[in-house]
Amino acid sequence: MPKYDAKQWACLGGAALFAGICALPIGPKPLPDVINSPSTTENQPAKVQVAAVSPQPVIKNHTVKDGDTLSGIAEQYGIDLETLEAANPGISELIHPGDELVILPQKGAIHQVSTGDTLWDIAHTYGVQIESIKTANAKDSDQVAAGEKLFIPGARWARVDTAVARGSASRFIWPTKGEISSPFGWRWGRLHEGVDIANDIGTYVMSARAGQVIWAGWRGGYGYAVMIDHGGGYVSLYGHLSDFYVERGQFVRAGQRIASMGNTGNSTGPHLHFEIQKDGQPVDPMGYLP
Ligand SMILES: [Zn+2]
C-alpha cells in the first residue's frame, strides 16, 4: 500500500466525513476544461461534465490581473512554480492581464492520454501510483481513453508534454540501432531467448517501453544487463552492455537511454541481446516491435 498523507488521501478520496480536516475544496463541481491556454483567452473554456457523485480535486482558472507574477500567483494558490508551469505549458514571466491560467489543486501535472497509453504506462512515466491517479480522477476502472485528460497528483516529472510510449499496437519500440545478427529461436540445439542487434560498442541502448528497472548489474552470461518491468506480465532484458545508467527501482520512459552496447558476458562481438518476457517466458521480440 502506498504511503499517503492521511489528509491528502481524505481530500482526494472526497470522503465527506473527512471534509472538515481537508484543506482542499472538494465536491461534485464540474472540472474545467484544461485545454485553454493564455493564447486562447477569447474562447470560453468548454465544461466537462462530471458525474454528480464523483468528487474531484478542483482545477481552477486564474485570470491574470495587472501586476500579477507567476510566483505571486503560485503563492496565492499555495502551489509551487513548477506545478503552475506544468499546468500551463509555454508560459513565461511574460503574462498579460486577461490571460487565463490553469491552477492545479496540488502539486502535479495534467496528462492528455494518447492512443495506446495505459494507466500503467502513465503512472510509471510520472513515477506515481496507479491508485492515486484513479482516486484523483474519480475513476473506478483502469480504462483510459485517447484524448482524456488526467490530473497526475505529485507527478515526479512535472512537464505536461512528457511522452509516454506512443500508440503502436506493439507497445514496444526498438531499443537500439543496428543489424539483427541473430534472431529469436533455436540455435545450436538451444533456444536463443532474444534477438541480437549488432553495432559499435557505446551505441545508445534505450528502454523499449516505460517501466521500472528491476535489475541493473552483472547477470552471468548476459554480462552487464538491465531488466525493466513494464507491468501486464511484460519484462524486457538488455544484455552484454558496456555500461548502464539506471539503478534498480528507478522508473524509465520509453526511449530513455539506459545503457551502452557492449561485449560483456558470454558474447563474441559487440551487440545488444534484447529479450522480452511475458509471464516469465521469453517471447519473440519481433512480434512486439513496430
Ligand atoms: Zn542474444
Coordinates of C-alpha atoms and ligand atoms in Angstrom, one line a residue:
M1 CA 0.0 0.0 0.0
P2 CA 1.5 3.3 -1.0
K3 CA 2.1 5.8 1.8
Y4 CA -0.4 8.7 1.5
D5 CA -0.7 11.6 3.8
A6 CA -3.9 10.8 5.6
K7 CA -5.4 14.3 5.0
Q8 CA -4.4 14.3 1.3
W9 CA -6.0 10.8 1.0
A10 CA -9.1 12.0 2.5
C11 CA -9.2 15.0 0.2
L12 CA -8.6 13.0 -2.9
G13 CA -11.0 10.3 -1.8
G14 CA -13.5 13.1 -1.2
A15 CA -14.9 11.2 1.8
A16 CA -17.5 13.6 3.2
L17 CA -16.6 12.5 6.7
F18 CA -13.1 13.9 6.4
A19 CA -14.1 17.1 4.6
G20 CA -13.7 19.0 7.9
I21 CA -9.9 18.3 8.0
C22 CA -9.4 18.7 4.3
A23 CA -7.8 21.9 3.2
L24 CA -8.7 21.4 -0.5
P25 CA -12.1 22.2 -1.8
I26 CA -13.8 19.0 -2.8
G27 CA -17.2 18.4 -4.2
P28 CA -19.1 17.5 -7.3
K29 CA -18.2 20.6 -9.2
P30 CA -17.6 20.3 -13.0
L31 CA -14.0 20.0 -13.9
P32 CA -13.0 23.0 -16.1
D33 CA -11.5 22.0 -19.4
V34 CA -7.8 22.5 -19.1
I35 CA -7.2 23.0 -22.8
N36 CA -7.4 26.7 -22.7
S37 CA -4.0 28.4 -22.6
P38 CA -3.0 32.0 -22.4
S39 CA -3.2 32.3 -26.2
T40 CA -6.9 31.4 -26.4
T41 CA -8.4 33.7 -23.9
E42 CA -11.1 34.8 -26.2
N43 CA -12.7 31.4 -26.3
Q44 CA -14.7 30.4 -23.3
P45 CA -13.5 27.1 -21.9
A46 CA -15.8 24.2 -22.5
K47 CA -17.0 22.5 -19.4
V48 CA -16.5 18.8 -19.0
Q49 CA -19.5 17.1 -17.3
V50 CA -18.5 15.0 -14.4
A51 CA -21.0 12.6 -12.8
A52 CA -22.5 14.4 -9.9
V53 CA -21.5 11.8 -7.4
S54 CA -17.8 11.9 -8.4
P55 CA -15.7 14.0 -6.1
Q56 CA -12.8 15.7 -7.9
P57 CA -9.9 17.8 -6.8
V58 CA -10.9 21.2 -8.1
I59 CA -8.9 22.6 -11.0
K60 CA -9.4 26.3 -11.2
N61 CA -8.7 29.0 -13.7
H62 CA -7.0 32.2 -12.8
T63 CA -7.4 35.4 -14.9
V64 CA -4.2 37.3 -14.8
K65 CA -4.5 40.8 -13.3
D66 CA -2.3 43.9 -13.6
G67 CA 0.8 43.3 -11.5
D68 CA 0.5 39.5 -11.3
T69 CA 3.7 37.5 -11.4
L70 CA 3.9 33.7 -11.8
S71 CA 5.5 33.3 -8.4
G72 CA 2.9 35.6 -6.9
I73 CA 0.1 33.5 -8.5
A74 CA 1.7 30.3 -7.3
E75 CA 1.9 31.6 -3.8
Q76 CA -1.7 32.8 -3.9
Y77 CA -2.9 29.3 -4.6
G78 CA -0.3 27.6 -2.3
I79 CA 1.3 25.6 -5.1
D80 CA 4.9 25.7 -6.4
L81 CA 6.0 27.4 -9.5
E82 CA 6.9 24.1 -11.2
T83 CA 3.3 23.0 -10.8
L84 CA 2.0 26.2 -12.2
E85 CA 4.3 25.9 -15.2
A86 CA 3.4 22.2 -15.7
A87 CA -0.3 23.0 -16.0
N88 CA 0.4 25.9 -18.4
P89 CA 2.9 24.7 -21.0
G90 CA 4.7 27.5 -22.7
I91 CA 4.0 30.2 -20.2
S92 CA 6.8 32.5 -19.2
E93 CA 7.1 35.6 -17.0
L94 CA 5.6 37.5 -19.9
I95 CA 2.0 37.0 -18.8
H96 CA -0.6 39.7 -19.6
P97 CA -3.7 40.9 -17.8
G98 CA -6.6 38.8 -19.1
D99 CA -4.5 35.6 -19.7
E100 CA -6.2 32.5 -18.4
L101 CA -4.1 30.2 -16.3
V102 CA -4.9 26.7 -15.1
I103 CA -4.4 26.2 -11.4
L104 CA -4.0 22.6 -10.2
P105 CA -5.3 21.9 -6.7
Q106 CA -1.9 20.5 -5.6
K107 CA 1.5 19.5 -6.9
G108 CA 1.0 17.5 -10.1
A109 CA 0.6 17.7 -13.8
I110 CA -2.1 17.3 -16.5
H111 CA -1.6 14.4 -18.8
Q112 CA -3.6 14.0 -22.0
V113 CA -4.0 10.4 -22.9
S114 CA -2.5 9.3 -26.2
T115 CA -3.8 6.4 -28.3
G116 CA -2.5 3.2 -26.8
D117 CA -1.5 4.7 -23.4
T118 CA -2.4 2.5 -20.5
L119 CA -2.9 3.7 -16.9
W120 CA 0.1 1.7 -16.0
D121 CA 2.3 3.4 -18.6
I122 CA 1.1 6.8 -17.4
A123 CA 1.7 6.0 -13.7
H124 CA 5.2 4.8 -14.4
T125 CA 6.1 7.6 -16.7
Y126 CA 5.3 10.1 -14.0
G127 CA 6.6 8.0 -11.1
V128 CA 3.2 7.8 -9.3
Q129 CA 0.9 5.1 -8.1
I130 CA -2.0 4.0 -10.4
E131 CA -4.3 4.1 -7.4
S132 CA -3.5 7.8 -6.7
I133 CA -4.3 8.7 -10.3
K134 CA -7.6 6.8 -10.2
T135 CA -8.5 8.4 -6.9
A136 CA -7.6 11.9 -8.0
N137 CA -9.7 11.5 -11.2
A138 CA -12.5 9.6 -9.5
K139 CA -12.0 6.6 -11.8
D140 CA -13.2 3.2 -10.7
S141 CA -11.6 1.3 -13.6
D142 CA -8.2 1.1 -15.2
Q143 CA -9.6 2.1 -18.6
V144 CA -8.4 5.4 -20.2
A145 CA -9.5 6.9 -23.5
A146 CA -7.4 8.7 -26.0
G147 CA -7.8 12.5 -25.6
E148 CA -8.8 12.1 -21.9
K149 CA -7.1 14.5 -19.5
L150 CA -5.9 13.2 -16.2
F151 CA -4.7 15.0 -13.2
I152 CA -1.4 13.3 -12.0
P153 CA -1.0 14.2 -8.4
G154 CA 2.6 14.5 -7.3
A155 CA 3.9 13.9 -10.7
R156 CA 7.6 13.4 -10.4
W157 CA 8.2 14.7 -13.9
A158 CA 6.3 18.0 -14.0
R159 CA 6.3 18.7 -17.7
V160 CA 2.9 18.1 -19.2
D161 CA 4.3 17.1 -22.5
T162 CA 6.3 14.1 -21.2
A163 CA 6.0 11.4 -23.8
V164 CA 4.5 8.1 -22.9
A165 CA 5.2 5.3 -25.3
R166 CA 3.3 6.2 -28.4
G167 CA 0.5 4.2 -29.7
S168 CA 1.6 1.5 -31.9
A169 CA -0.3 -1.7 -31.3
S170 CA 3.1 -3.3 -30.5
R171 CA 3.6 -1.2 -27.4
F172 CA 7.4 -1.7 -27.6
I173 CA 9.9 0.4 -29.5
W174 CA 13.3 -0.7 -30.9
P175 CA 15.9 -0.4 -28.0
T176 CA 18.8 0.4 -30.3
K177 CA 20.0 0.7 -33.9
G178 CA 22.0 -2.0 -35.7
E179 CA 21.8 -5.2 -37.7
I180 CA 20.0 -8.2 -36.5
S181 CA 22.9 -10.7 -36.1
S182 CA 20.8 -13.5 -34.6
P183 CA 17.1 -13.8 -34.4
F184 CA 14.9 -15.4 -31.6
G185 CA 14.6 -19.1 -31.9
W186 CA 16.5 -22.4 -31.8
R187 CA 20.2 -22.2 -32.4
W188 CA 22.8 -24.9 -31.9
G189 CA 20.3 -27.1 -30.0
R190 CA 19.2 -24.4 -27.6
L191 CA 16.6 -21.6 -27.6
H192 CA 18.1 -18.2 -28.2
E193 CA 15.7 -16.3 -26.0
G194 CA 16.1 -12.9 -27.5
V195 CA 17.1 -11.0 -30.6
D196 CA 20.7 -9.8 -31.1
I197 CA 21.3 -6.4 -32.6
A198 CA 24.9 -5.7 -33.6
N199 CA 26.5 -2.3 -33.7
D200 CA 29.5 -0.5 -32.2
I201 CA 30.4 -0.5 -28.6
G202 CA 28.9 2.5 -27.0
T203 CA 25.8 2.6 -29.2
Y204 CA 22.8 4.0 -27.3
V205 CA 20.5 1.5 -25.7
M206 CA 17.0 2.8 -24.8
S207 CA 14.2 1.4 -22.8
A208 CA 11.8 -0.3 -25.2
R209 CA 8.8 0.7 -23.1
A210 CA 8.0 2.7 -20.0
G211 CA 8.6 0.7 -16.8
Q212 CA 10.6 0.2 -13.6
V213 CA 14.1 -1.1 -13.5
I214 CA 14.2 -4.4 -11.7
W215 CA 17.8 -5.4 -12.5
A216 CA 20.9 -3.3 -13.3
G217 CA 24.3 -5.1 -12.9
W218 CA 26.2 -8.2 -13.8
R219 CA 24.0 -11.2 -14.7
G220 CA 26.1 -14.2 -15.6
G221 CA 26.3 -15.0 -19.3
Y222 CA 24.4 -11.8 -20.1
G223 CA 27.3 -9.7 -18.7
Y224 CA 26.2 -6.3 -17.6
A225 CA 22.4 -6.3 -18.0
V226 CA 19.3 -4.2 -17.3
M227 CA 15.9 -5.6 -16.8
I228 CA 12.7 -3.5 -16.9
D229 CA 9.3 -4.5 -15.6
H230 CA 6.5 -3.0 -17.8
G231 CA 3.5 -4.3 -16.0
G232 CA 1.0 -6.7 -17.5
G233 CA 3.5 -9.5 -17.1
Y234 CA 6.0 -8.0 -19.5
V235 CA 9.7 -7.7 -18.7
S236 CA 12.4 -6.6 -21.1
L237 CA 16.1 -7.5 -20.8
Y238 CA 19.1 -5.8 -22.3
G239 CA 22.4 -7.8 -22.2
H240 CA 26.1 -7.6 -22.9
L241 CA 26.2 -3.9 -22.1
S242 CA 29.4 -2.0 -21.8
D243 CA 27.8 0.4 -19.3
F244 CA 24.4 1.3 -17.8
Y245 CA 22.9 4.5 -16.4
V246 CA 19.9 3.3 -14.3
E247 CA 19.5 1.6 -11.0
R248 CA 17.0 -0.8 -9.5
G249 CA 13.7 0.7 -8.6
Q250 CA 14.1 3.6 -11.0
F251 CA 11.2 4.4 -13.4
V252 CA 12.2 4.9 -17.0
R253 CA 10.3 6.3 -20.0
A254 CA 10.1 4.6 -23.4
G255 CA 13.1 5.7 -25.4
Q256 CA 15.1 6.9 -22.4
R257 CA 18.7 6.0 -22.7
I258 CA 19.5 3.3 -20.1
A259 CA 22.8 1.8 -21.3
S260 CA 25.5 1.5 -23.9
M261 CA 26.0 -1.5 -26.2
G262 CA 28.9 -3.7 -25.3
N263 CA 30.5 -7.1 -25.4
T264 CA 30.4 -8.3 -21.8
G265 CA 29.4 -11.8 -20.6
N266 CA 29.0 -14.7 -23.0
S267 CA 29.4 -12.6 -26.2
T268 CA 31.5 -12.9 -29.2
G269 CA 31.2 -9.4 -30.5
P270 CA 29.6 -6.0 -29.7
H271 CA 25.8 -6.4 -29.8
L272 CA 22.7 -6.0 -27.7
H273 CA 20.9 -9.1 -26.6
F274 CA 17.3 -7.9 -26.3
E275 CA 14.7 -10.1 -24.7
I276 CA 11.0 -9.7 -24.0
Q277 CA 9.5 -12.0 -21.4
K278 CA 5.8 -12.5 -20.9
D279 CA 4.8 -14.0 -17.6
G280 CA 8.4 -15.2 -17.2
Q281 CA 8.6 -16.9 -20.6
P282 CA 10.8 -15.4 -23.4
V283 CA 8.7 -14.4 -26.5
D284 CA 9.9 -13.4 -29.9
P285 CA 10.5 -9.7 -29.7
M286 CA 9.8 -9.3 -33.4
G287 CA 6.1 -9.9 -32.6
Y288 CA 6.1 -6.9 -30.3
L289 CA 8.3 -4.4 -32.2
P290 CA 7.0 -2.0 -34.8
Ligands
ZN1 ZN 21.4 -13.0 -27.8

